Backbone as XML, in Angstrom:
<?xml version="1.0"?>
<chain id="A" units="angstrom">
  <residue number="1" name="MET">
    <atom name="N" x="132.659" y="90.392" z="93.441"/>
    <atom name="CA" x="131.300" y="90.805" z="93.754"/>
    <atom name="C" x="131.262" y="91.293" z="95.198"/>
  </residue>
  <residue number="2" name="SER">
    <atom name="N" x="130.661" y="92.444" z="95.404"/>
    <atom name="CA" x="130.487" y="93.006" z="96.742"/>
    <atom name="C" x="129.021" y="92.931" z="97.133"/>
  </residue>
  <residue number="3" name="THR">
    <atom name="N" x="128.772" y="92.919" z="98.432"/>
    <atom name="CA" x="127.410" y="92.893" z="98.949"/>
    <atom name="C" x="127.269" y="93.949" z="100.029"/>
  </residue>
  <residue number="4" name="ILE">
    <atom name="N" x="126.154" y="94.673" z="99.987"/>
    <atom name="CA" x="125.856" y="95.663" z="101.019"/>
    <atom name="C" x="124.384" y="95.535" z="101.386"/>
  </residue>
  <residue number="5" name="THR">
    <atom name="N" x="124.081" y="95.745" z="102.647"/>
    <atom name="CA" x="122.696" y="95.760" z="103.101"/>
    <atom name="C" x="122.365" y="97.165" z="103.578"/>
  </residue>
  <residue number="6" name="LEU">
    <atom name="N" x="121.326" y="97.737" z="103.007"/>
    <atom name="CA" x="120.906" y="99.102" z="103.326"/>
    <atom name="C" x="119.566" y="99.082" z="104.042"/>
  </residue>
  <residue number="7" name="LYS">
    <atom name="N" x="119.409" y="99.946" z="105.029"/>
    <atom name="CA" x="118.114" y="100.139" z="105.676"/>
    <atom name="C" x="117.341" y="101.147" z="104.838"/>
  </residue>
  <residue number="8" name="VAL">
    <atom name="N" x="116.116" y="100.782" z="104.477"/>
    <atom name="CA" x="115.304" y="101.634" z="103.616"/>
    <atom name="C" x="113.932" y="101.826" z="104.260"/>
  </residue>
  <residue number="9" name="GLN">
    <atom name="N" x="113.522" y="103.080" z="104.405"/>
    <atom name="CA" x="112.224" y="103.389" z="104.991"/>
    <atom name="C" x="111.210" y="103.695" z="103.901"/>
  </residue>
  <residue number="10" name="GLY">
    <atom name="N" x="109.949" y="103.308" z="104.166"/>
    <atom name="CA" x="108.868" y="103.645" z="103.262"/>
    <atom name="C" x="108.370" y="102.486" z="102.410"/>
  </residue>
  <residue number="11" name="MET">
    <atom name="N" x="109.014" y="101.326" z="102.515"/>
    <atom name="CA" x="108.586" y="100.168" z="101.733"/>
    <atom name="C" x="107.524" y="99.399" z="102.523"/>
  </residue>
  <residue number="12" name="SER">
    <atom name="N" x="106.422" y="99.031" z="101.836"/>
    <atom name="CA" x="105.359" y="98.343" z="102.578"/>
    <atom name="C" x="104.616" y="97.279" z="101.774"/>
  </residue>
  <residue number="13" name="CYS">
    <atom name="N" x="104.917" y="97.137" z="100.480"/>
    <atom name="CA" x="104.111" y="96.220" z="99.676"/>
    <atom name="C" x="104.908" y="95.674" z="98.494"/>
  </residue>
  <residue number="14" name="GLY">
    <atom name="N" x="104.264" y="94.833" z="97.725"/>
    <atom name="CA" x="104.897" y="94.242" z="96.554"/>
    <atom name="C" x="105.338" y="95.266" z="95.520"/>
  </residue>
  <residue number="15" name="HIS">
    <atom name="N" x="104.561" y="96.321" z="95.371"/>
    <atom name="CA" x="104.946" y="97.381" z="94.434"/>
    <atom name="C" x="106.264" y="98.014" z="94.869"/>
  </residue>
  <residue number="16" name="CYS">
    <atom name="N" x="106.414" y="98.223" z="96.171"/>
    <atom name="CA" x="107.660" y="98.791" z="96.707"/>
    <atom name="C" x="108.841" y="97.878" z="96.374"/>
  </residue>
  <residue number="17" name="VAL">
    <atom name="N" x="108.644" y="96.582" z="96.579"/>
    <atom name="CA" x="109.692" y="95.605" z="96.280"/>
    <atom name="C" x="110.078" y="95.691" z="94.810"/>
  </residue>
  <residue number="18" name="ASN">
    <atom name="N" x="109.098" y="95.690" z="93.928"/>
    <atom name="CA" x="109.371" y="95.759" z="92.491"/>
    <atom name="C" x="110.075" y="97.052" z="92.105"/>
  </residue>
  <residue number="19" name="SER">
    <atom name="N" x="109.676" y="98.165" z="92.698"/>
    <atom name="CA" x="110.291" y="99.459" z="92.387"/>
    <atom name="C" x="111.760" y="99.488" z="92.771"/>
  </residue>
  <residue number="20" name="VAL">
    <atom name="N" x="112.036" y="99.052" z="93.988"/>
    <atom name="CA" x="113.417" y="99.088" z="94.476"/>
    <atom name="C" x="114.285" y="98.082" z="93.726"/>
  </residue>
  <residue number="21" name="GLU">
    <atom name="N" x="113.812" y="96.845" z="93.611"/>
    <atom name="CA" x="114.607" y="95.835" z="92.914"/>
    <atom name="C" x="114.821" y="96.215" z="91.450"/>
  </residue>
  <residue number="22" name="GLY">
    <atom name="N" x="113.803" y="96.792" z="90.821"/>
    <atom name="CA" x="113.931" y="97.217" z="89.431"/>
    <atom name="C" x="114.919" y="98.353" z="89.245"/>
  </residue>
  <residue number="23" name="ALA">
    <atom name="N" x="114.899" y="99.304" z="90.182"/>
    <atom name="CA" x="115.820" y="100.441" z="90.094"/>
    <atom name="C" x="117.267" y="99.975" z="90.219"/>
  </residue>
  <residue number="24" name="VAL">
    <atom name="N" x="117.522" y="99.061" z="91.131"/>
    <atom name="CA" x="118.885" y="98.548" z="91.323"/>
    <atom name="C" x="119.297" y="97.677" z="90.139"/>
  </residue>
  <residue number="25" name="LYS">
    <atom name="N" x="118.376" y="96.886" z="89.631"/>
    <atom name="CA" x="118.682" y="96.048" z="88.467"/>
    <atom name="C" x="119.058" y="96.916" z="87.271"/>
  </residue>
  <residue number="26" name="GLY">
    <atom name="N" x="118.416" y="98.081" z="87.149"/>
    <atom name="CA" x="118.721" y="99.001" z="86.069"/>
    <atom name="C" x="120.151" y="99.510" z="86.107"/>
  </residue>
  <residue number="27" name="LEU">
    <atom name="N" x="120.784" y="99.410" z="87.279"/>
    <atom name="CA" x="122.183" y="99.820" z="87.425"/>
    <atom name="C" x="123.145" y="98.670" z="87.127"/>
  </residue>
  <residue number="28" name="GLY">
    <atom name="N" x="122.590" y="97.480" z="86.905"/>
    <atom name="CA" x="123.436" y="96.326" z="86.640"/>
    <atom name="C" x="123.780" y="95.531" z="87.885"/>
  </residue>
  <residue number="29" name="ALA">
    <atom name="N" x="122.993" y="95.693" z="88.943"/>
    <atom name="CA" x="123.218" y="94.967" z="90.199"/>
    <atom name="C" x="121.964" y="94.170" z="90.536"/>
  </residue>
  <residue number="30" name="ASN">
    <atom name="N" x="122.071" y="93.315" z="91.539"/>
    <atom name="CA" x="120.931" y="92.519" z="91.987"/>
    <atom name="C" x="120.551" y="92.946" z="93.396"/>
  </residue>
  <residue number="31" name="ALA">
    <atom name="N" x="119.249" y="93.106" z="93.641"/>
    <atom name="CA" x="118.770" y="93.507" z="94.961"/>
    <atom name="C" x="117.727" y="92.524" z="95.454"/>
  </residue>
  <residue number="32" name="LYS">
    <atom name="N" x="117.709" y="92.329" z="96.753"/>
    <atom name="CA" x="116.697" y="91.505" z="97.407"/>
    <atom name="C" x="116.128" y="92.322" z="98.565"/>
  </residue>
  <residue number="33" name="VAL">
    <atom name="N" x="114.819" y="92.634" z="98.471"/>
    <atom name="CA" x="114.151" y="93.440" z="99.495"/>
    <atom name="C" x="113.579" y="92.519" z="100.570"/>
  </residue>
  <residue number="34" name="ASP">
    <atom name="N" x="113.763" y="92.908" z="101.820"/>
    <atom name="CA" x="113.149" y="92.224" z="102.958"/>
    <atom name="C" x="112.231" y="93.235" z="103.634"/>
  </residue>
  <residue number="35" name="LEU">
    <atom name="N" x="110.930" y="93.143" z="103.331"/>
    <atom name="CA" x="109.970" y="94.106" z="103.883"/>
    <atom name="C" x="109.911" y="94.047" z="105.406"/>
  </residue>
  <residue number="36" name="ALA">
    <atom name="N" x="110.012" y="92.856" z="105.968"/>
    <atom name="CA" x="109.891" y="92.696" z="107.423"/>
    <atom name="C" x="110.959" y="93.473" z="108.177"/>
  </residue>
  <residue number="37" name="SER">
    <atom name="N" x="112.168" y="93.485" z="107.647"/>
    <atom name="CA" x="113.259" y="94.196" z="108.327"/>
    <atom name="C" x="113.501" y="95.585" z="107.749"/>
  </residue>
  <residue number="38" name="GLY">
    <atom name="N" x="112.829" y="95.912" z="106.642"/>
    <atom name="CA" x="113.041" y="97.211" z="106.006"/>
    <atom name="C" x="114.431" y="97.351" z="105.439"/>
  </residue>
  <residue number="39" name="SER">
    <atom name="N" x="114.926" y="96.263" z="104.852"/>
    <atom name="CA" x="116.285" y="96.303" z="104.321"/>
    <atom name="C" x="116.334" y="95.835" z="102.873"/>
  </residue>
  <residue number="40" name="VAL">
    <atom name="N" x="117.411" y="96.248" z="102.214"/>
    <atom name="CA" x="117.675" y="95.841" z="100.836"/>
    <atom name="C" x="119.113" y="95.349" z="100.784"/>
  </residue>
  <residue number="41" name="THR">
    <atom name="N" x="119.298" y="94.111" z="100.342"/>
    <atom name="CA" x="120.637" y="93.554" z="100.179"/>
    <atom name="C" x="120.976" y="93.602" z="98.697"/>
  </residue>
  <residue number="42" name="VAL">
    <atom name="N" x="122.113" y="94.216" z="98.393"/>
    <atom name="CA" x="122.509" y="94.435" z="97.001"/>
    <atom name="C" x="123.843" y="93.752" z="96.719"/>
  </residue>
  <residue number="43" name="ASP">
    <atom name="N" x="123.873" y="92.948" z="95.660"/>
    <atom name="CA" x="125.108" y="92.358" z="95.143"/>
    <atom name="C" x="125.504" y="93.172" z="93.920"/>
  </residue>
  <residue number="44" name="TYR">
    <atom name="N" x="126.736" y="93.696" z="93.929"/>
    <atom name="CA" x="127.157" y="94.591" z="92.853"/>
    <atom name="C" x="128.663" y="94.499" z="92.633"/>
  </residue>
  <residue number="45" name="GLU">
    <atom name="N" x="129.090" y="94.995" z="91.484"/>
    <atom name="CA" x="130.513" y="95.063" z="91.153"/>
    <atom name="C" x="131.036" y="96.420" z="91.617"/>
  </residue>
  <residue number="46" name="ALA">
    <atom name="N" x="131.837" y="96.414" z="92.663"/>
    <atom name="CA" x="132.336" y="97.669" z="93.240"/>
    <atom name="C" x="133.172" y="98.477" z="92.246"/>
  </residue>
  <residue number="47" name="ALA">
    <atom name="N" x="133.800" y="97.801" z="91.313"/>
    <atom name="CA" x="134.621" y="98.499" z="90.319"/>
    <atom name="C" x="133.764" y="99.267" z="89.317"/>
  </residue>
  <residue number="48" name="LYS">
    <atom name="N" x="132.499" y="98.879" z="89.184"/>
    <atom name="CA" x="131.624" y="99.484" z="88.185"/>
    <atom name="C" x="130.525" y="100.354" z="88.781"/>
  </residue>
  <residue number="49" name="LEU">
    <atom name="N" x="130.235" y="100.188" z="90.073"/>
    <atom name="CA" x="129.073" y="100.835" z="90.674"/>
    <atom name="C" x="129.372" y="101.240" z="92.108"/>
  </residue>
  <residue number="50" name="SER">
    <atom name="N" x="129.022" y="102.481" z="92.461"/>
    <atom name="CA" x="129.273" y="102.956" z="93.819"/>
    <atom name="C" x="128.043" y="102.773" z="94.702"/>
  </residue>
  <residue number="51" name="VAL">
    <atom name="N" x="128.274" y="102.718" z="95.992"/>
    <atom name="CA" x="127.176" y="102.634" z="96.954"/>
    <atom name="C" x="126.300" y="103.878" z="96.845"/>
  </residue>
  <residue number="52" name="ASP">
    <atom name="N" x="126.909" y="105.027" z="96.625"/>
    <atom name="CA" x="126.131" y="106.261" z="96.482"/>
    <atom name="C" x="125.163" y="106.185" z="95.304"/>
  </residue>
  <residue number="53" name="ALA">
    <atom name="N" x="125.593" y="105.574" z="94.200"/>
    <atom name="CA" x="124.712" y="105.428" z="93.034"/>
    <atom name="C" x="123.544" y="104.500" z="93.359"/>
  </residue>
  <residue number="54" name="ILE">
    <atom name="N" x="123.801" y="103.460" z="94.128"/>
    <atom name="CA" x="122.735" y="102.541" z="94.538"/>
    <atom name="C" x="121.735" y="103.276" z="95.423"/>
  </residue>
  <residue number="55" name="LYS">
    <atom name="N" x="122.241" y="104.011" z="96.404"/>
    <atom name="CA" x="121.362" y="104.776" z="97.303"/>
    <atom name="C" x="120.523" y="105.774" z="96.513"/>
  </residue>
  <residue number="56" name="GLU">
    <atom name="N" x="121.138" y="106.450" z="95.565"/>
    <atom name="CA" x="120.431" y="107.451" z="94.767"/>
    <atom name="C" x="119.310" y="106.807" z="93.945"/>
  </residue>
  <residue number="57" name="ALA">
    <atom name="N" x="119.578" y="105.641" z="93.369"/>
    <atom name="CA" x="118.563" y="104.948" z="92.567"/>
    <atom name="C" x="117.360" y="104.573" z="93.431"/>
  </residue>
  <residue number="58" name="ILE">
    <atom name="N" x="117.613" y="104.133" z="94.655"/>
    <atom name="CA" x="116.526" y="103.778" z="95.574"/>
    <atom name="C" x="115.759" y="105.025" z="95.997"/>
  </residue>
  <residue number="59" name="GLU">
    <atom name="N" x="116.474" y="106.076" z="96.326"/>
    <atom name="CA" x="115.827" y="107.327" z="96.748"/>
    <atom name="C" x="115.025" y="107.944" z="95.613"/>
  </residue>
  <residue number="60" name="ASP">
    <atom name="N" x="115.477" y="107.775" z="94.376"/>
    <atom name="CA" x="114.741" y="108.293" z="93.218"/>
    <atom name="C" x="113.376" y="107.617" z="93.073"/>
  </residue>
  <residue number="61" name="GLN">
    <atom name="N" x="113.204" y="106.454" z="93.671"/>
    <atom name="CA" x="111.927" y="105.742" z="93.644"/>
    <atom name="C" x="110.998" y="106.223" z="94.763"/>
  </residue>
  <residue number="62" name="GLY">
    <atom name="N" x="111.489" y="107.142" z="95.617"/>
    <atom name="CA" x="110.646" y="107.719" z="96.664"/>
    <atom name="C" x="110.855" y="107.132" z="98.042"/>
  </residue>
  <residue number="63" name="TYR">
    <atom name="N" x="111.933" y="106.387" z="98.244"/>
    <atom name="CA" x="112.207" y="105.762" z="99.541"/>
    <atom name="C" x="113.417" y="106.427" z="100.191"/>
  </residue>
  <residue number="64" name="ASP">
    <atom name="N" x="113.515" y="106.322" z="101.500"/>
    <atom name="CA" x="114.615" y="106.933" z="102.234"/>
    <atom name="C" x="115.607" y="105.869" z="102.664"/>
  </residue>
  <residue number="65" name="VAL">
    <atom name="N" x="116.863" y="106.036" z="102.239"/>
    <atom name="CA" x="117.934" y="105.156" z="102.688"/>
    <atom name="C" x="118.527" y="105.793" z="103.930"/>
  </residue>
  <residue number="66" name="VAL">
    <atom name="N" x="118.509" y="105.046" z="105.025"/>
    <atom name="CA" x="118.998" y="105.598" z="106.308"/>
    <atom name="C" x="120.248" y="104.893" z="106.783"/>
  </residue>
</chain>
């Protein structure tokens, strides 16, 4: 299991948390959003999922991964 923490801009509420966590869960990974720091920590299987795919799933929800 690998873990990465991404800085994500544009998240401000519970809906944002649900959108991001849901998008990552749809890829088969687990995400934990920290609104205060504007970050998302993702636990994923590196052999099955790339960081680029995780970033794309978050960006598809309307947020910017920086």
